[in-house]
Coordinates of C-alpha atoms in Angstrom, one line a residue:
Chain A
M174 CA -11.6 -35.5 -17.5
S175 CA -11.4 -36.6 -13.9
K176 CA -10.1 -34.3 -11.2
S177 CA -6.8 -36.1 -10.8
E178 CA -6.2 -36.1 -14.5
A179 CA -7.0 -32.4 -14.6
R180 CA -4.5 -31.8 -11.8
E181 CA -1.8 -33.8 -13.7
E182 CA -2.5 -31.8 -16.8
N183 CA -2.2 -28.6 -14.8
N184 CA 1.1 -29.8 -13.4
K185 CA 2.4 -30.5 -16.9
L186 CA 1.4 -27.1 -18.1
G187 CA 3.3 -25.6 -15.2
E188 CA 6.5 -26.9 -16.6
A189 CA 6.0 -24.9 -19.7
Q190 CA 4.1 -21.9 -18.3
G191 CA 5.7 -21.4 -14.9
L192 CA 8.7 -19.6 -16.2
P193 CA 9.7 -17.6 -19.3
D194 CA 12.0 -19.5 -21.6
E195 CA 15.2 -17.6 -20.7
L196 CA 14.8 -18.5 -17.1
G197 CA 13.8 -22.1 -17.9
A198 CA 17.0 -22.4 -20.0
V199 CA 19.1 -21.1 -17.1
L200 CA 17.5 -23.6 -14.7
A201 CA 18.2 -26.5 -17.1
R202 CA 21.9 -25.6 -17.2
I203 CA 22.3 -25.6 -13.4
S204 CA 23.7 -29.0 -12.5
G205 CA 22.0 -30.9 -9.7
A206 CA 18.9 -28.9 -10.0
E207 CA 15.8 -31.1 -10.7
R208 CA 12.5 -29.6 -11.8
V209 CA 9.7 -30.8 -9.5
D210 CA 6.9 -28.4 -10.4
Q211 CA 3.7 -28.5 -8.5
Y212 CA 0.3 -26.9 -9.4
G213 CA 1.8 -24.9 -12.2
Q214 CA 4.5 -23.3 -9.9
A215 CA 8.1 -23.6 -10.9
V216 CA 10.0 -25.6 -8.3
I217 CA 13.5 -27.0 -8.3
A218 CA 15.1 -29.4 -5.8
I219 CA 18.7 -29.3 -4.9
D220 CA 21.2 -30.6 -2.4
A221 CA 22.3 -28.5 0.5
A222 CA 26.0 -28.7 -0.7
A223 CA 25.1 -27.1 -4.0
W224 CA 22.9 -24.3 -2.7
A225 CA 25.5 -21.6 -2.2
E226 CA 26.7 -21.9 -5.8
V227 CA 23.2 -22.3 -7.3
A228 CA 22.1 -19.2 -5.4
V229 CA 24.7 -17.0 -7.1
Q230 CA 23.6 -18.4 -10.5
L231 CA 20.0 -17.8 -9.8
K232 CA 20.7 -14.2 -8.7
E233 CA 22.6 -13.6 -11.9
A234 CA 19.9 -15.2 -14.0
G235 CA 17.5 -12.5 -12.8
F236 CA 16.0 -13.6 -9.5
E237 CA 16.7 -10.3 -7.7
S238 CA 14.8 -10.9 -4.6
L239 CA 14.5 -13.6 -1.9
V240 CA 11.0 -13.1 -0.6
D241 CA 10.6 -16.1 1.7
M242 CA 12.5 -18.9 3.3
C243 CA 11.4 -21.4 5.8
G244 CA 12.1 -24.8 7.2
V245 CA 9.9 -27.9 7.0
D246 CA 10.3 -31.0 9.1
Y247 CA 9.2 -34.2 7.4
Q248 CA 9.7 -36.6 10.3
G249 CA 6.8 -39.0 10.3
Y250 CA 5.4 -37.7 7.0
E251 CA 3.6 -40.7 5.5
A252 CA 4.7 -40.5 1.9
G253 CA 8.2 -39.5 3.0
S254 CA 9.8 -36.3 2.0
A255 CA 10.2 -36.0 -1.8
L256 CA 13.9 -35.3 -1.3
G257 CA 14.5 -38.1 1.1
T258 CA 15.7 -35.9 3.9
R259 CA 14.2 -35.2 7.3
F260 CA 14.4 -31.4 6.9
E261 CA 13.9 -29.1 3.9
V262 CA 14.7 -25.5 3.5
V263 CA 12.2 -23.9 1.1
V264 CA 13.2 -20.7 -0.6
N265 CA 10.9 -18.5 -2.7
L266 CA 12.5 -16.1 -5.2
I267 CA 10.9 -13.5 -7.4
S268 CA 12.2 -11.9 -10.5
C269 CA 10.5 -8.6 -10.9
S270 CA 12.1 -8.0 -14.3
Y271 CA 10.7 -11.3 -15.7
G272 CA 7.6 -11.3 -13.5
A273 CA 8.5 -14.8 -12.5
R274 CA 8.6 -16.8 -9.3
L275 CA 10.7 -19.8 -8.4
R276 CA 10.7 -22.1 -5.4
V277 CA 13.8 -23.9 -4.3
R278 CA 13.6 -27.0 -2.1
I279 CA 16.8 -27.8 -0.4
G280 CA 17.2 -31.1 1.4
V281 CA 19.1 -31.0 4.7
D282 CA 19.4 -34.0 7.0
G283 CA 20.4 -35.2 10.4
E284 CA 19.7 -34.2 14.0
A285 CA 21.8 -31.1 13.6
P286 CA 21.2 -30.1 9.9
V287 CA 23.5 -27.7 8.2
C288 CA 22.8 -25.5 5.2
P289 CA 25.0 -22.7 3.6
S290 CA 23.8 -19.2 4.3
V291 CA 22.9 -17.0 1.3
C292 CA 23.0 -13.7 3.2
A293 CA 25.9 -12.5 0.9
V294 CA 23.7 -13.1 -2.1
W295 CA 20.4 -11.8 -0.8
P296 CA 21.0 -9.8 2.4
G297 CA 17.2 -10.2 3.1
A298 CA 17.8 -13.9 3.9
N299 CA 19.3 -12.8 7.2
W300 CA 16.1 -12.9 9.4
F301 CA 14.6 -15.8 7.5
E302 CA 17.6 -17.9 8.2
R303 CA 17.5 -16.9 11.8
E304 CA 13.9 -17.9 12.0
A305 CA 14.6 -21.3 10.4
F306 CA 17.4 -21.8 12.9
D307 CA 15.2 -20.8 15.8
M308 CA 12.3 -23.0 14.8
F309 CA 14.1 -26.0 13.3
G310 CA 17.7 -25.8 14.5
I311 CA 19.1 -25.7 11.0
E312 CA 22.5 -24.2 11.1
F313 CA 23.3 -21.7 8.3
T314 CA 27.1 -21.7 7.8
G315 CA 28.5 -18.2 7.1
H316 CA 25.5 -16.4 8.6
P317 CA 26.7 -13.1 10.2
E318 CA 24.9 -13.6 13.6
L319 CA 22.9 -16.8 13.8
S320 CA 20.8 -16.3 17.0
R321 CA 17.2 -17.0 17.9
I322 CA 14.8 -14.4 16.6
L323 CA 11.3 -15.2 17.8
M324 CA 11.9 -17.4 20.8
P325 CA 13.7 -16.1 24.0
D326 CA 17.4 -16.5 23.8
D327 CA 17.5 -19.1 26.7
W328 CA 14.8 -21.3 25.2
S329 CA 15.8 -24.9 24.7
G330 CA 14.7 -26.9 21.7
H331 CA 13.3 -25.9 18.4
P332 CA 9.5 -25.6 18.5
L333 CA 8.4 -26.3 15.0
R334 CA 10.2 -29.7 14.9
K335 CA 7.7 -32.5 14.8
D336 CA 9.2 -34.1 18.0
F337 CA 8.6 -30.9 19.9
A338 CA 5.2 -31.5 21.5
V339 CA 2.4 -28.9 21.4
G340 CA 1.7 -27.4 24.8
A341 CA 3.8 -30.0 26.7
I342 CA 6.0 -27.3 28.3
P343 CA 4.7 -24.4 30.4
V344 CA 5.3 -21.0 28.9
Q345 CA 8.8 -19.9 29.6
F346 CA 9.9 -16.3 30.1
S347 CA 13.4 -15.0 29.8
G348 CA 15.0 -15.2 33.3
A349 CA 12.1 -17.2 34.9
P350 CA 12.9 -20.3 36.8
R351 CA 13.0 -23.4 34.6
P352 CA 10.6 -26.2 35.0
Q353 CA 12.4 -29.0 36.8
Chain B
M202 CA 21.6 0.8 55.6
P203 CA 24.0 -1.6 53.9
E204 CA 21.4 -4.4 53.9
Q205 CA 18.9 -2.4 51.9
V206 CA 21.6 -1.3 49.4
E207 CA 22.4 -5.0 48.9
L208 CA 18.7 -5.9 48.3
E209 CA 18.5 -3.1 45.7
G210 CA 21.5 -4.5 44.0
I211 CA 19.9 -7.9 43.8
A212 CA 16.7 -6.4 42.4
A213 CA 18.6 -4.4 39.8
E214 CA 20.4 -7.6 38.8
A215 CA 17.1 -9.5 38.5
D216 CA 15.7 -6.6 36.4
R217 CA 18.6 -6.8 34.1
A218 CA 18.3 -10.6 33.8
R219 CA 14.6 -10.1 32.9
T220 CA 15.2 -7.7 30.1
D221 CA 18.4 -9.3 28.7
E222 CA 18.0 -10.6 25.2
G223 CA 21.2 -12.6 25.2
A224 CA 22.6 -13.1 21.7
Q225 CA 19.7 -11.3 20.2
K226 CA 20.6 -7.9 21.6
M227 CA 22.8 -5.2 20.1
R228 CA 26.3 -5.4 21.6
G229 CA 29.2 -2.9 21.6
R230 CA 31.3 -2.7 18.4
D231 CA 34.3 -4.5 19.9
E232 CA 32.1 -7.6 20.5
T233 CA 30.3 -7.5 17.2
G234 CA 31.6 -9.2 14.1
S235 CA 32.1 -7.1 11.0
L236 CA 29.4 -8.8 9.0
E237 CA 26.9 -8.3 11.8
L238 CA 28.0 -4.7 12.0
A239 CA 27.3 -4.3 8.3
Y240 CA 23.8 -5.4 8.8
E241 CA 23.2 -3.2 11.8
K242 CA 24.5 -0.2 10.0
G243 CA 22.2 -1.0 7.1
N244 CA 25.0 -1.3 4.7
A245 CA 24.4 -4.9 3.8
A246 CA 22.1 -4.0 1.0
G247 CA 23.9 -0.8 -0.2
A248 CA 27.5 -1.9 0.1
R249 CA 27.4 -5.6 -0.5
K250 CA 31.1 -5.6 -1.1
A251 CA 32.0 -5.3 2.5
V252 CA 29.7 -8.1 3.4
M253 CA 31.2 -10.4 0.7
T254 CA 34.8 -9.6 1.5
N255 CA 34.4 -9.6 5.2
E256 CA 36.5 -6.4 5.5
P257 CA 36.2 -4.2 8.6
W258 CA 34.3 -1.0 8.4
S259 CA 36.7 1.9 7.9
D260 CA 34.4 4.6 9.3
V261 CA 33.9 3.0 12.7
S262 CA 34.6 5.8 15.1
D263 CA 35.6 5.6 18.7
D264 CA 33.1 3.7 20.9
D265 CA 33.3 6.2 23.7
E266 CA 31.4 8.9 21.8
T267 CA 28.4 6.8 21.1
M268 CA 25.8 5.1 23.3
I269 CA 23.4 2.2 22.8
I270 CA 19.9 3.0 23.9
N271 CA 16.6 1.0 23.9
M272 CA 13.5 2.2 22.1
G273 CA 10.6 0.0 23.1
P274 CA 9.3 -2.7 23.5
Q275 CA 6.9 -0.4 25.4
H276 CA 7.0 2.7 23.3
P277 CA 4.0 4.5 21.7
S278 CA 5.8 5.0 18.4
T279 CA 6.9 1.4 17.8
H280 CA 3.3 0.3 16.8
G281 CA 3.3 -2.7 19.1
V282 CA 5.9 -4.5 21.0
L283 CA 8.9 -3.8 18.8
R284 CA 12.2 -3.2 20.5
L285 CA 14.8 -1.2 18.7
M286 CA 18.3 -1.0 20.0
L287 CA 20.0 2.1 18.6
E288 CA 23.5 3.2 18.7
L289 CA 23.5 7.0 18.8
D290 CA 26.2 9.5 18.1
A291 CA 24.6 12.5 19.8
E292 CA 21.3 12.6 17.9
T293 CA 22.4 10.6 14.9
V294 CA 21.6 7.0 14.5
V295 CA 24.8 5.1 13.8
R296 CA 23.3 1.6 13.7
V297 CA 20.0 0.0 14.6
K298 CA 19.0 -3.5 15.5
P299 CA 15.3 -4.5 15.9
V300 CA 14.7 -7.1 18.5
I301 CA 11.4 -8.9 17.8
G302 CA 9.5 -11.9 19.1
Y303 CA 7.6 -10.3 22.0
L304 CA 4.3 -11.2 20.4
H305 CA 5.3 -14.7 19.3
T306 CA 2.6 -17.1 20.1
G307 CA 3.5 -20.0 17.8
M308 CA 0.7 -19.6 15.4
E309 CA 2.5 -21.7 12.7
K310 CA 2.7 -24.6 15.3
T311 CA -0.9 -24.0 16.3
A312 CA -1.9 -24.3 12.6
E313 CA -0.7 -27.9 12.5
T314 CA -3.2 -28.8 15.2
L315 CA -6.2 -27.1 13.5
T316 CA -8.3 -28.3 10.6
F317 CA -8.4 -26.4 7.3
T318 CA -11.7 -24.9 8.3
Q319 CA -10.3 -23.7 11.7
G320 CA -7.2 -22.4 10.0
A321 CA -8.9 -19.3 8.8
T322 CA -9.6 -18.2 12.4
N323 CA -5.9 -18.7 13.1
V324 CA -4.4 -16.8 10.2
T325 CA -6.8 -13.9 10.5
R326 CA -5.3 -13.0 13.8
M327 CA -1.8 -12.5 12.4
D328 CA -2.0 -9.2 10.5
Y329 CA -4.8 -7.9 12.6
L330 CA -5.2 -4.6 10.6
A331 CA -5.7 -6.5 7.3
P332 CA -7.5 -9.7 8.4
M333 CA -9.3 -10.1 5.0
S334 CA -6.0 -10.3 3.2
N335 CA -4.8 -13.1 5.6
E336 CA -8.0 -15.0 5.1
L337 CA -8.0 -14.5 1.4
C338 CA -4.5 -15.8 1.1
W339 CA -5.3 -18.9 3.3
A340 CA -8.4 -19.6 1.3
L341 CA -6.6 -19.4 -2.1
T342 CA -3.8 -21.6 -0.8
V343 CA -6.2 -24.4 0.4
E344 CA -8.3 -24.1 -2.7
K345 CA -5.3 -24.5 -4.9
L346 CA -4.5 -27.8 -3.2
L347 CA -8.2 -28.9 -3.3
D348 CA -8.5 -27.8 -7.0
L349 CA -11.7 -26.1 -6.1
E350 CA -13.7 -23.9 -8.4
I351 CA -15.1 -20.7 -6.7
P352 CA -18.4 -19.2 -7.8
P353 CA -18.0 -15.7 -9.4
R354 CA -20.1 -14.0 -6.7
A355 CA -17.8 -15.3 -3.9
T356 CA -14.8 -14.0 -5.8
A357 CA -16.3 -10.6 -6.3
I358 CA -17.2 -10.5 -2.6
R359 CA -13.6 -11.3 -1.7
V360 CA -12.3 -8.5 -3.9
L361 CA -14.8 -6.1 -2.3
M362 CA -13.7 -7.1 1.2
A363 CA -10.0 -7.1 0.4
E364 CA -10.1 -3.7 -1.1
L365 CA -12.3 -2.2 1.7
N366 CA -9.8 -3.7 4.1
R367 CA -6.9 -2.1 2.2
I368 CA -8.5 1.3 2.7
S369 CA -9.1 0.7 6.4
S370 CA -5.6 -0.6 6.9
H371 CA -4.0 2.4 5.1
L372 CA -6.2 4.7 7.2
V373 CA -4.7 3.2 10.4
S374 CA -1.2 3.6 8.9
L375 CA -1.9 7.3 8.0
A376 CA -3.6 7.9 11.4
T377 CA -0.7 6.5 13.5
Q378 CA 1.9 8.1 11.3
G379 CA 0.1 11.4 11.7
M380 CA 0.1 11.0 15.5
D381 CA 3.8 10.0 15.6
L382 CA 4.7 13.2 13.7
G383 CA 2.4 15.4 15.8
A384 CA -0.6 15.6 13.4
I385 CA -3.1 14.6 16.1
S386 CA -6.2 15.5 13.9
M387 CA -5.1 12.9 11.4
M388 CA -5.3 10.3 14.1
I389 CA -8.9 11.1 14.9
Y390 CA -10.0 11.4 11.3
G391 CA -8.3 8.2 10.3
F392 CA -9.9 6.1 13.0
R393 CA -13.3 7.9 12.4
E394 CA -13.5 6.9 8.8
R395 CA -12.0 3.4 9.4
E396 CA -15.0 2.8 11.7
E397 CA -17.4 3.2 8.8
I398 CA -15.7 0.3 7.0
L399 CA -15.4 -1.8 10.1
S400 CA -19.1 -1.3 10.7
F401 CA -19.8 -2.7 7.3
F402 CA -17.6 -5.7 8.1
E403 CA -19.5 -6.2 11.3
K404 CA -22.7 -6.2 9.4
C405 CA -21.5 -8.9 7.0
S406 CA -19.5 -11.1 9.2
G407 CA -20.6 -10.3 12.8
L408 CA -17.1 -9.0 13.8
R409 CA -15.2 -5.7 13.2
M410 CA -11.9 -7.5 13.1
N411 CA -10.6 -11.1 12.8
N412 CA -13.7 -11.7 10.7
D413 CA -13.2 -15.3 9.6
Y414 CA -15.4 -14.3 6.7
I415 CA -13.4 -15.5 3.7
R416 CA -13.1 -19.3 4.0
P417 CA -11.9 -22.0 1.8
G418 CA -14.8 -22.6 -0.6
G419 CA -16.1 -19.1 -0.7
V420 CA -17.3 -16.7 2.0
A421 CA -19.0 -17.4 5.3
A422 CA -22.3 -15.7 4.5
D423 CA -23.9 -13.8 1.7
L424 CA -23.8 -10.0 1.8
P425 CA -26.6 -8.4 3.8
P426 CA -29.6 -7.3 1.8
D427 CA -28.8 -3.5 2.0
W428 CA -25.1 -3.9 1.3
E429 CA -25.3 -1.9 -1.9
S430 CA -26.4 1.3 -0.2
D431 CA -23.7 0.9 2.5
V432 CA -20.9 0.4 0.0
A433 CA -22.3 3.2 -2.2
K434 CA -22.1 5.5 0.8
I435 CA -18.5 4.6 1.4
V436 CA -17.7 5.1 -2.3
E437 CA -19.4 8.5 -2.4
T438 CA -18.0 9.9 0.8
F439 CA -14.4 8.6 0.9
P440 CA -12.9 10.6 -1.9
A441 CA -13.8 13.8 -0.1
H442 CA -12.3 12.4 3.1
I443 CA -9.1 11.6 1.3
D444 CA -9.0 15.1 -0.1
E445 CA -9.3 16.3 3.5
Y446 CA -6.3 14.3 4.6
E447 CA -4.3 15.5 1.7
E448 CA -5.2 19.1 2.5
L449 CA -4.2 18.4 6.1
L450 CA -0.9 16.7 5.3
T451 CA 0.4 16.7 1.8
E452 CA 0.7 20.5 1.5
N453 CA 1.6 21.0 5.2
P454 CA 5.1 22.4 5.5
I455 CA 5.8 20.7 8.8
W456 CA 4.7 17.4 7.4
R457 CA 6.8 17.8 4.3
E458 CA 9.8 18.9 6.3
R459 CA 9.6 15.8 8.5
T460 CA 9.1 13.3 5.7
I461 CA 10.7 14.4 2.4
G462 CA 14.2 12.9 2.0
V463 CA 13.8 10.9 5.2
G464 CA 14.4 7.2 5.3
S465 CA 15.1 6.7 1.6
V466 CA 15.7 3.2 0.1
T467 CA 16.4 2.4 -3.5
V468 CA 14.8 -0.3 -5.6
E469 CA 18.0 -2.3 -5.5
Q470 CA 17.9 -2.2 -1.7
C471 CA 14.3 -3.3 -1.7
Y472 CA 15.2 -6.2 -3.9
A473 CA 18.2 -7.1 -1.8
L474 CA 16.2 -7.1 1.5
G475 CA 13.0 -8.6 0.1
L476 CA 11.0 -5.4 0.8
T477 CA 7.6 -5.4 -1.0
G478 CA 4.4 -3.4 -1.1
P479 CA 4.2 0.4 -0.7
I480 CA 7.9 0.5 0.2
L481 CA 9.0 -1.0 -3.1
R482 CA 6.5 1.0 -5.1
A483 CA 7.5 4.3 -3.4
A484 CA 11.1 3.5 -4.5
G485 CA 9.8 3.5 -8.1
K486 CA 9.2 -0.1 -9.1
A487 CA 5.6 -0.8 -10.2
W488 CA 5.4 -4.2 -8.7
D489 CA 1.9 -5.1 -7.5
L490 CA 0.8 -8.8 -7.4
R491 CA -2.7 -7.7 -8.3
V492 CA -1.4 -6.7 -11.7
D493 CA 1.8 -8.7 -12.2
Q494 CA 0.5 -12.1 -10.9
P495 CA -3.2 -11.6 -10.8
Y496 CA -5.6 -13.6 -8.6
C497 CA -9.4 -13.3 -8.0
G498 CA -9.8 -11.8 -11.4
Y499 CA -8.0 -8.5 -10.6
E500 CA -6.9 -8.4 -14.2
T501 CA -10.5 -7.5 -15.1
Y502 CA -10.7 -4.5 -12.9
D503 CA -9.4 -1.1 -14.0
F504 CA -7.0 0.5 -11.6
D505 CA -3.5 2.0 -11.5
V506 CA -0.4 1.0 -9.7
I507 CA 0.8 4.0 -7.7
T508 CA 4.5 4.6 -7.6
G509 CA 6.9 7.1 -6.1
T510 CA 10.3 8.2 -7.1
N511 CA 12.5 8.9 -4.1
G512 CA 11.5 5.9 -1.8
D513 CA 11.4 8.2 1.2
V514 CA 8.8 8.5 4.0
F515 CA 6.8 11.1 2.0
D516 CA 6.6 8.9 -1.1
R517 CA 5.4 6.0 0.9
Y518 CA 2.7 8.2 2.4
K519 CA 1.7 9.4 -1.1
V520 CA 1.6 5.8 -2.4
R521 CA -0.8 4.8 0.4
V522 CA -3.0 7.8 -0.2
G523 CA -3.1 7.0 -3.9
E524 CA -3.8 3.3 -3.3
M525 CA -6.8 4.2 -1.2
R526 CA -8.2 6.1 -4.2
E527 CA -7.5 3.2 -6.5
S528 CA -9.2 0.8 -4.0
I529 CA -12.3 3.0 -4.1
K530 CA -12.2 2.7 -7.9
I531 CA -12.1 -1.1 -7.6
V532 CA -14.9 -1.2 -5.0
K533 CA -17.0 1.0 -7.3
Q534 CA -16.5 -1.6 -10.1
V535 CA -17.5 -4.5 -7.8
L536 CA -20.6 -2.6 -6.9
D537 CA -21.5 -2.2 -10.6
R538 CA -21.0 -5.8 -11.6
M539 CA -21.7 -8.0 -8.5
P540 CA -22.8 -11.3 -10.1
E541 CA -25.8 -13.2 -8.8
G542 CA -25.4 -16.8 -7.6
D543 CA -23.8 -18.8 -4.9
Y544 CA -21.6 -17.2 -2.3
R545 CA -19.8 -20.4 -1.7
S546 CA -18.8 -23.5 -3.6
Q547 CA -21.4 -26.3 -3.9
D548 CA -18.7 -28.9 -3.4
K549 CA -20.2 -31.1 -0.7
K550 CA -16.8 -32.1 0.6
V551 CA -15.9 -28.6 1.7
T552 CA -19.2 -26.8 2.1
P553 CA -21.6 -27.8 4.9
P554 CA -25.3 -28.2 4.1
P555 CA -27.5 -25.1 4.6
R556 CA -28.8 -24.5 8.1
I557 CA -32.4 -25.3 7.1
R558 CA -31.5 -28.7 5.8
I559 CA -30.2 -29.7 9.2
D560 CA -33.8 -29.5 10.7
E561 CA -35.1 -31.9 8.0
S562 CA -32.4 -34.4 7.4
M563 CA -30.4 -36.7 9.6
E564 CA -27.8 -37.1 6.9
A565 CA -27.4 -33.3 6.6
L566 CA -26.8 -33.1 10.4
I567 CA -24.1 -35.8 10.3
H568 CA -22.6 -34.1 7.2
H569 CA -22.5 -30.8 9.0
F570 CA -21.1 -32.4 12.2
K571 CA -18.3 -34.2 10.3
I572 CA -17.1 -31.1 8.4
F573 CA -16.8 -29.1 11.6
T574 CA -15.3 -31.9 13.8
E575 CA -13.2 -33.9 11.5
G576 CA -12.7 -31.4 8.7
Y577 CA -12.2 -32.3 5.1
K578 CA -9.1 -34.0 3.7
V579 CA -6.8 -32.0 1.5
P580 CA -4.7 -33.9 -1.1
A581 CA -1.0 -34.2 -0.3
G582 CA 1.3 -31.7 -1.8
E583 CA 3.0 -28.4 -1.2
V584 CA 2.0 -25.0 -2.6
Y585 CA 3.0 -21.4 -2.2
C586 CA 0.4 -18.8 -2.8
A587 CA 1.1 -15.0 -2.6
I588 CA -1.3 -12.1 -2.7
E589 CA -0.9 -8.3 -2.3
S590 CA -1.8 -7.3 1.2
P591 CA -1.7 -3.6 2.2
R592 CA 1.8 -4.2 3.5
G593 CA 3.2 -6.1 0.6
E594 CA 3.4 -9.7 -0.4
I595 CA 1.7 -12.0 2.1
A596 CA 1.9 -15.6 1.3
N597 CA 1.1 -19.0 2.7
Y598 CA 3.4 -21.9 2.1
L599 CA 1.3 -25.0 2.9
V600 CA 2.4 -28.6 3.0
S601 CA -0.4 -31.1 3.2
S602 CA 0.1 -34.8 4.1
G603 CA -3.4 -35.7 2.8
S604 CA -5.1 -35.4 6.2
S605 CA -7.6 -32.9 7.5
K606 CA -4.8 -30.8 9.1
P607 CA -1.9 -29.0 7.5
W608 CA 1.5 -30.7 7.9
R609 CA 3.2 -27.4 7.9
L610 CA 2.0 -23.8 7.4
H611 CA 4.5 -21.0 6.9
V612 CA 3.3 -17.5 6.6
R613 CA 5.4 -15.1 4.6
A614 CA 4.6 -12.0 6.7
P615 CA 5.2 -8.7 4.8
S616 CA 5.9 -6.8 8.1
F617 CA 8.6 -9.3 9.1
A618 CA 10.5 -8.8 5.9
N619 CA 9.8 -5.0 5.8
L620 CA 11.3 -4.5 9.2
Q621 CA 14.7 -5.6 7.9
G622 CA 14.6 -2.4 5.9
L623 CA 14.8 -0.3 9.1
A624 CA 18.6 -0.4 9.2
P625 CA 19.2 1.1 5.7
M626 CA 16.4 3.6 6.2
M627 CA 17.5 4.9 9.6
E628 CA 21.3 4.8 9.4
G629 CA 22.7 8.3 9.4
G630 CA 19.4 9.9 10.2
L631 CA 18.2 11.7 13.3
L632 CA 16.6 9.9 16.2
A633 CA 13.5 12.0 15.7
D634 CA 13.3 10.7 12.1
A635 CA 13.4 7.1 13.4
V636 CA 9.8 7.5 14.5
A637 CA 8.8 8.7 11.1
V638 CA 10.6 5.7 9.5
I639 CA 9.0 3.1 11.7
A640 CA 5.5 4.6 11.0
S641 CA 6.2 4.6 7.2
T642 CA 7.1 0.9 7.1
D643 CA 3.7 0.3 8.8
P644 CA 4.6 -2.8 10.8
V645 CA 2.0 -5.0 12.5
M646 CA 3.7 -6.9 15.2
G647 CA 1.1 -9.7 15.1
D648 CA 2.3 -10.3 11.6
V649 CA 6.0 -10.0 12.4
D650 CA 6.0 -12.4 15.3
R651 CA 3.1 -14.7 14.5

């Protein structure tokens, strides 16, 4: 078996092995959620508009905890984003009771992307959403206080976007004179 | 002199501008939305109802009786440049808002400009008290994309290093927590014993910290010839050291008074806020990725997951002490069964030729040069790989575009998530207990801010 075949096999197995049957059945019922498993890890792709509703369903299904959330910028990505949008919000959930893990890829598009906030579902999303806003300028509607978290408050631009150059701007400090 | 007064006024204004955090700072209650207030009061996890319904808080007392003060960023008890803005009613903490980002150096952006080989030196600097966990997580993530088989000896060396690092990291946690609560001897003992482990790391990798020892493909070098006696010495002497700490702290009435019942969180709050590691286990949930989603063959080692019951500062301390004993158990098992063989994968795409070959072969020289200048290409795809660091779940989310540099690296930093737990832990407690609570969450600011 060649390596790529082995990987394909591995991916196929993931669909069956990544999640216990109960959770797999719940995922199958969620409309608009497409299984796009990779490397044996359970992944679903959804549209930003559906996220708030899907989040509630996932929480009820047993994913108690949101452990990670981040943005990704696919501008200039050769193969193109799998979801066809410039940005993605990637959420990682765990279910301690099932011992399972699920990744949710949410496609968000445009120069000023918008995504619903899930702070009301998993309060821990608060800082992760602030970070994604800070780094990518993704606006989370319904977030209690969407402000920058890692960069200074008067910073302009969103540093992890692909059109934000590395090292092109001298280090800014809060209150220091701006480069002209 | 009116002129001087005016100048002083300008200087004070400039000072204020320099320390102002804008929208990130804590504001008075009248300027704060009710949702935001719920988070700062730590009720978002416990009383989700208020968050969902957007109702105002009924117990908001008069603003005049409270004051907002700063703790940090330059404060010995904040374990780095962590700034806490606390609203105090006399000595009681009413709400708290951590302000972070002082150590932000854009390591996730930097990672996009470094090859997969160089990536290890980048991530190892994030959680600088547990560099081996960072490196291990990075290596496992890249190897997953590469579909690379790791020789058993390399895996065993990784387990050995990760567990020794867990002990040294918990030692710092205990030491600094001891100092914060006035047990200065603990500070000295903790750092003294940690040095024995760091000396061993130095022997193996050349560096005490930021080792860059665990790399995609295996480890950087084989263990030194006399490693067994070094590790055996650690395994023999450490249980007695840990007994000593327990004698010093566990039964100490002052220590118990300061920690029992302080800063409690429930399992539900941990789930809601994404708290992992010793905090979750101290609350009573036996969730340890080494057992629940094993990697590096942890399922073949015999060890226990230590849990607490109350989720307070004391239980978190006890969990860490217990985990050190379990780590010693694992290290002992590695010592007994260290397999012979390669310490890195023999896949020529990833592993450079041995040093000796470079003297004999032009091709080997070119091969070596290529790997370290251009790097190796990693198949396109995205993967999330999580392991159990001393602070909880550390994970790398890696998107590769098929080139020799990552398209996007996101690090799920355990300290970042755990800091969100400060609000429910501190609310309603005393200011003096805030110090104990910070120490018990064991934050590493390099990990928080990246």
